[in-house]
Amino acid sequence: MAETVTTPVTADVYVEVQQFYARQMRLLDGNDFAGFGATFTEDAVFTPAGVGTLEGPALISKAAEAAAGRFDGGQPRHWFDMLTVESGDDAALHTAYYAVVSITSADGSNRLEQSVTVQDVLVRTEAGLRTGSRVIRRDDHRAAEAAA
């Protein structure tokens, strides 16, 4: 398989991608799992850390809803940083970023989940940007692999 050649994007495209992620994560953090799933293409492939592969918006939505149970009624917030966005010769946008989830409980306490790295391929559709693929890797898993 040939490697995709990428180049940096303009500032306008970079901001467009940030806005897309802001909308996508607000849907997820607001428990709009169907809306979150709709931000993926029909043939999307989502590989959450240590879970296996999910294909298509319906399975992604269902898995997101099931995963929300780990928050024990707390309010999650997904935080992204160190975002890189490059345009590929495949006409897609290739992104990479660090992410962490904070959960605020009803008593006001806050906890953080393990930090992760995420690699996405975003595609343009008539409805706007959509995630065509996502791969999430937990940093503690990376550290264990490096130590082995």
PDB file of C-alpha atoms in Angstrom:
ATOM      1  CA  MET A   1       0.000   0.000   0.000  1.00  0.00           C
ATOM      2  CA  ALA A   2       1.402   3.394  -0.990  1.00  0.00           C
ATOM      3  CA  GLU A   3       2.002   5.967   1.722  1.00  0.00           C
ATOM      4  CA  THR A   4      -0.087   9.132   1.562  1.00  0.00           C
ATOM      5  CA  VAL A   5       1.906  12.292   0.933  1.00  0.00           C
ATOM      6  CA  THR A   6       0.696  15.208   3.071  1.00  0.00           C
ATOM      7  CA  THR A   7       1.288  18.948   3.201  1.00  0.00           C
ATOM      8  CA  PRO A   8       0.351  21.558   5.831  1.00  0.00           C
ATOM      9  CA  VAL A   9      -3.016  23.304   5.383  1.00  0.00           C
ATOM     10  CA  THR A  10      -3.964  26.982   5.376  1.00  0.00           C
ATOM     11  CA  ALA A  11      -4.990  28.754   8.569  1.00  0.00           C
ATOM     12  CA  ASP A  12      -8.631  28.780   7.368  1.00  0.00           C
ATOM     13  CA  VAL A  13      -8.678  24.993   6.972  1.00  0.00           C
ATOM     14  CA  TYR A  14      -6.966  24.548  10.346  1.00  0.00           C
ATOM     15  CA  VAL A  15      -9.683  26.620  12.039  1.00  0.00           C
ATOM     16  CA  GLU A  16     -12.387  24.723  10.128  1.00  0.00           C
ATOM     17  CA  VAL A  17     -11.023  21.461  11.533  1.00  0.00           C
ATOM     18  CA  GLN A  18     -10.916  22.880  15.073  1.00  0.00           C
ATOM     19  CA  GLN A  19     -14.547  23.987  14.706  1.00  0.00           C
ATOM     20  CA  PHE A  20     -15.511  20.520  13.455  1.00  0.00           C
ATOM     21  CA  TYR A  21     -13.922  18.873  16.487  1.00  0.00           C
ATOM     22  CA  ALA A  22     -15.566  21.382  18.849  1.00  0.00           C
ATOM     23  CA  ARG A  23     -18.994  20.509  17.418  1.00  0.00           C
ATOM     24  CA  GLN A  24     -18.266  16.784  17.382  1.00  0.00           C
ATOM     25  CA  MET A  25     -17.147  16.682  21.024  1.00  0.00           C
ATOM     26  CA  ARG A  26     -20.019  18.880  22.222  1.00  0.00           C
ATOM     27  CA  LEU A  27     -22.383  16.307  20.730  1.00  0.00           C
ATOM     28  CA  LEU A  28     -20.570  13.495  22.534  1.00  0.00           C
ATOM     29  CA  ASP A  29     -20.277  15.347  25.860  1.00  0.00           C
ATOM     30  CA  GLY A  30     -23.956  16.322  25.576  1.00  0.00           C
ATOM     31  CA  ASN A  31     -24.992  12.666  25.218  1.00  0.00           C
ATOM     32  CA  ASP A  32     -26.229  13.188  21.644  1.00  0.00           C
ATOM     33  CA  PHE A  33     -24.810   9.859  20.533  1.00  0.00           C
ATOM     34  CA  ALA A  34     -26.752   9.739  17.253  1.00  0.00           C
ATOM     35  CA  GLY A  35     -25.530  13.252  16.436  1.00  0.00           C
ATOM     36  CA  PHE A  36     -21.979  12.200  17.296  1.00  0.00           C
ATOM     37  CA  GLY A  37     -22.278   9.148  15.047  1.00  0.00           C
ATOM     38  CA  ALA A  38     -23.552  11.345  12.221  1.00  0.00           C
ATOM     39  CA  THR A  39     -20.182  13.150  12.191  1.00  0.00           C
ATOM     40  CA  PHE A  40     -18.650   9.975  10.719  1.00  0.00           C
ATOM     41  CA  THR A  41     -18.899   8.781   7.125  1.00  0.00           C
ATOM     42  CA  GLU A  42     -21.105   5.800   6.283  1.00  0.00           C
ATOM     43  CA  ASP A  43     -17.987   3.664   5.771  1.00  0.00           C
ATOM     44  CA  ALA A  44     -16.075   5.067   8.760  1.00  0.00           C
ATOM     45  CA  VAL A  45     -13.681   2.837  10.665  1.00  0.00           C
ATOM     46  CA  PHE A  46     -13.164   3.740  14.346  1.00  0.00           C
ATOM     47  CA  THR A  47     -10.507   1.961  16.406  1.00  0.00           C
ATOM     48  CA  PRO A  48     -10.858   2.923  20.093  1.00  0.00           C
ATOM     49  CA  ALA A  49      -7.932   2.087  22.372  1.00  0.00           C
ATOM     50  CA  GLY A  50      -7.968  -1.599  23.288  1.00  0.00           C
ATOM     51  CA  VAL A  51     -11.541  -2.239  22.118  1.00  0.00           C
ATOM     52  CA  GLY A  52     -11.398  -3.488  18.523  1.00  0.00           C
ATOM     53  CA  THR A  53     -12.751  -1.870  15.392  1.00  0.00           C
ATOM     54  CA  LEU A  54     -16.158  -0.277  14.851  1.00  0.00           C
ATOM     55  CA  GLU A  55     -17.525   0.332  11.366  1.00  0.00           C
ATOM     56  CA  GLY A  56     -20.206   2.857  10.427  1.00  0.00           C
ATOM     57  CA  PRO A  57     -22.082   5.582  12.305  1.00  0.00           C
ATOM     58  CA  ALA A  58     -24.666   3.265  13.892  1.00  0.00           C
ATOM     59  CA  LEU A  59     -22.067   1.082  15.625  1.00  0.00           C
ATOM     60  CA  ILE A  60     -19.978   4.118  16.577  1.00  0.00           C
ATOM     61  CA  SER A  61     -23.054   5.782  18.151  1.00  0.00           C
ATOM     62  CA  LYS A  62     -24.006   2.637  20.037  1.00  0.00           C
ATOM     63  CA  ALA A  63     -20.468   2.130  21.351  1.00  0.00           C
ATOM     64  CA  ALA A  64     -20.210   5.787  22.437  1.00  0.00           C
ATOM     65  CA  GLU A  65     -23.444   5.461  24.386  1.00  0.00           C
ATOM     66  CA  ALA A  66     -22.269   2.252  26.059  1.00  0.00           C
ATOM     67  CA  ALA A  67     -18.869   3.799  26.895  1.00  0.00           C
ATOM     68  CA  ALA A  68     -20.554   6.788  28.573  1.00  0.00           C
ATOM     69  CA  GLY A  69     -21.505   4.451  31.433  1.00  0.00           C
ATOM     70  CA  ARG A  70     -17.915   4.642  32.675  1.00  0.00           C
ATOM     71  CA  PHE A  71     -18.528   8.245  33.749  1.00  0.00           C
ATOM     72  CA  ASP A  72     -20.868   7.119  36.573  1.00  0.00           C
ATOM     73  CA  GLY A  73     -23.249  10.027  35.981  1.00  0.00           C
ATOM     74  CA  GLY A  74     -20.458  12.602  35.868  1.00  0.00           C
ATOM     75  CA  GLN A  75     -20.106  15.215  33.147  1.00  0.00           C
ATOM     76  CA  PRO A  76     -17.367  14.350  30.641  1.00  0.00           C
ATOM     77  CA  ARG A  77     -15.377  16.936  28.711  1.00  0.00           C
ATOM     78  CA  HIS A  78     -13.111  15.876  25.859  1.00  0.00           C
ATOM     79  CA  TRP A  79     -10.032  18.103  25.515  1.00  0.00           C
ATOM     80  CA  PHE A  80      -7.852  18.122  22.378  1.00  0.00           C
ATOM     81  CA  ASP A  81      -4.468  19.799  21.977  1.00  0.00           C
ATOM     82  CA  MET A  82      -1.311  19.769  19.834  1.00  0.00           C
ATOM     83  CA  LEU A  83      -3.426  19.384  16.693  1.00  0.00           C
ATOM     84  CA  THR A  84      -1.687  18.927  13.376  1.00  0.00           C
ATOM     85  CA  VAL A  85      -3.667  19.060  10.130  1.00  0.00           C
ATOM     86  CA  GLU A  86      -2.263  18.124   6.760  1.00  0.00           C
ATOM     87  CA  SER A  87      -3.851  17.771   3.351  1.00  0.00           C
ATOM     88  CA  GLY A  88      -3.247  14.440   1.678  1.00  0.00           C
ATOM     89  CA  ASP A  89      -2.772  13.528  -1.943  1.00  0.00           C
ATOM     90  CA  ASP A  90      -5.894  11.422  -1.343  1.00  0.00           C
ATOM     91  CA  ALA A  91      -7.952  14.686  -1.006  1.00  0.00           C
ATOM     92  CA  ALA A  92      -8.509  13.993   2.702  1.00  0.00           C
ATOM     93  CA  LEU A  93      -7.347  15.883   5.785  1.00  0.00           C
ATOM     94  CA  HIS A  94      -5.016  13.920   8.034  1.00  0.00           C
ATOM     95  CA  THR A  95      -5.030  15.020  11.665  1.00  0.00           C
ATOM     96  CA  ALA A  96      -3.146  14.006  14.780  1.00  0.00           C
ATOM     97  CA  TYR A  97      -3.659  15.304  18.306  1.00  0.00           C
ATOM     98  CA  TYR A  98      -3.417  14.559  22.008  1.00  0.00           C
ATOM     99  CA  ALA A  99      -6.627  14.088  23.959  1.00  0.00           C
ATOM    100  CA  VAL A 100      -7.740  13.674  27.545  1.00  0.00           C
ATOM    101  CA  VAL A 101     -11.182  13.334  29.108  1.00  0.00           C
ATOM    102  CA  SER A 102     -12.042  15.048  32.384  1.00  0.00           C
ATOM    103  CA  ILE A 103     -15.091  13.933  34.356  1.00  0.00           C
ATOM    104  CA  THR A 104     -16.761  16.214  36.893  1.00  0.00           C
ATOM    105  CA  SER A 105     -18.923  14.407  39.461  1.00  0.00           C
ATOM    106  CA  ALA A 106     -22.061  15.834  41.080  1.00  0.00           C
ATOM    107  CA  ASP A 107     -20.012  16.631  44.213  1.00  0.00           C
ATOM    108  CA  GLY A 108     -17.686  18.828  42.112  1.00  0.00           C
ATOM    109  CA  SER A 109     -14.712  16.493  42.194  1.00  0.00           C
ATOM    110  CA  ASN A 110     -12.839  16.009  38.963  1.00  0.00           C
ATOM    111  CA  ARG A 111     -10.840  13.111  37.578  1.00  0.00           C
ATOM    112  CA  LEU A 112      -8.867  12.596  34.393  1.00  0.00           C
ATOM    113  CA  GLU A 113      -8.774   9.513  32.218  1.00  0.00           C
ATOM    114  CA  GLN A 114      -5.571   8.261  30.599  1.00  0.00           C
ATOM    115  CA  SER A 115      -4.164  10.565  27.924  1.00  0.00           C
ATOM    116  CA  VAL A 116      -4.291   9.331  24.348  1.00  0.00           C
ATOM    117  CA  THR A 117      -3.060  10.116  20.877  1.00  0.00           C
ATOM    118  CA  VAL A 118      -5.588  10.244  18.053  1.00  0.00           C
ATOM    119  CA  GLN A 119      -5.116  10.009  14.316  1.00  0.00           C
ATOM    120  CA  ASP A 120      -8.046  10.872  12.074  1.00  0.00           C
ATOM    121  CA  VAL A 121      -8.745  11.078   8.397  1.00  0.00           C
ATOM    122  CA  LEU A 122     -11.387  13.715   7.678  1.00  0.00           C
ATOM    123  CA  VAL A 123     -13.226  13.868   4.374  1.00  0.00           C
ATOM    124  CA  ARG A 124     -15.387  16.530   2.792  1.00  0.00           C
ATOM    125  CA  THR A 125     -18.986  15.567   2.101  1.00  0.00           C
ATOM    126  CA  GLU A 126     -22.024  17.542   0.978  1.00  0.00           C
ATOM    127  CA  ALA A 127     -22.864  17.869   4.687  1.00  0.00           C
ATOM    128  CA  GLY A 128     -19.381  19.198   5.573  1.00  0.00           C
ATOM    129  CA  LEU A 129     -16.393  17.528   7.194  1.00  0.00           C
ATOM    130  CA  ARG A 130     -16.865  13.966   8.412  1.00  0.00           C
ATOM    131  CA  THR A 131     -14.518  11.522  10.114  1.00  0.00           C
ATOM    132  CA  GLY A 132     -13.611   8.684   7.758  1.00  0.00           C
ATOM    133  CA  SER A 133     -11.312   6.932  10.193  1.00  0.00           C
ATOM    134  CA  ARG A 134     -10.114   7.351  13.762  1.00  0.00           C
ATOM    135  CA  VAL A 135      -7.435   5.462  15.664  1.00  0.00           C
ATOM    136  CA  ILE A 136      -6.994   6.094  19.396  1.00  0.00           C
ATOM    137  CA  ARG A 137      -3.980   4.842  21.366  1.00  0.00           C
ATOM    138  CA  ARG A 138      -3.652   5.199  25.140  1.00  0.00           C
ATOM    139  CA  ASP A 139      -0.335   6.546  26.406  1.00  0.00           C
ATOM    140  CA  ASP A 140      -0.124   3.936  29.178  1.00  0.00           C
ATOM    141  CA  HIS A 141      -0.429   1.198  26.526  1.00  0.00           C
ATOM    142  CA  ARG A 142       2.367   2.863  24.518  1.00  0.00           C
ATOM    143  CA  ALA A 143       4.562   2.969  27.628  1.00  0.00           C
ATOM    144  CA  ALA A 144       3.915  -0.734  28.346  1.00  0.00           C
ATOM    145  CA  GLU A 145       4.741  -1.638  24.725  1.00  0.00           C
ATOM    146  CA  ALA A 146       7.990   0.336  24.911  1.00  0.00           C
ATOM    147  CA  ALA A 147       8.960  -1.392  28.185  1.00  0.00           C
ATOM    148  CA  ALA A 148       8.323  -4.890  26.787  1.00  0.00           C
TER     149      ALA A 148
END
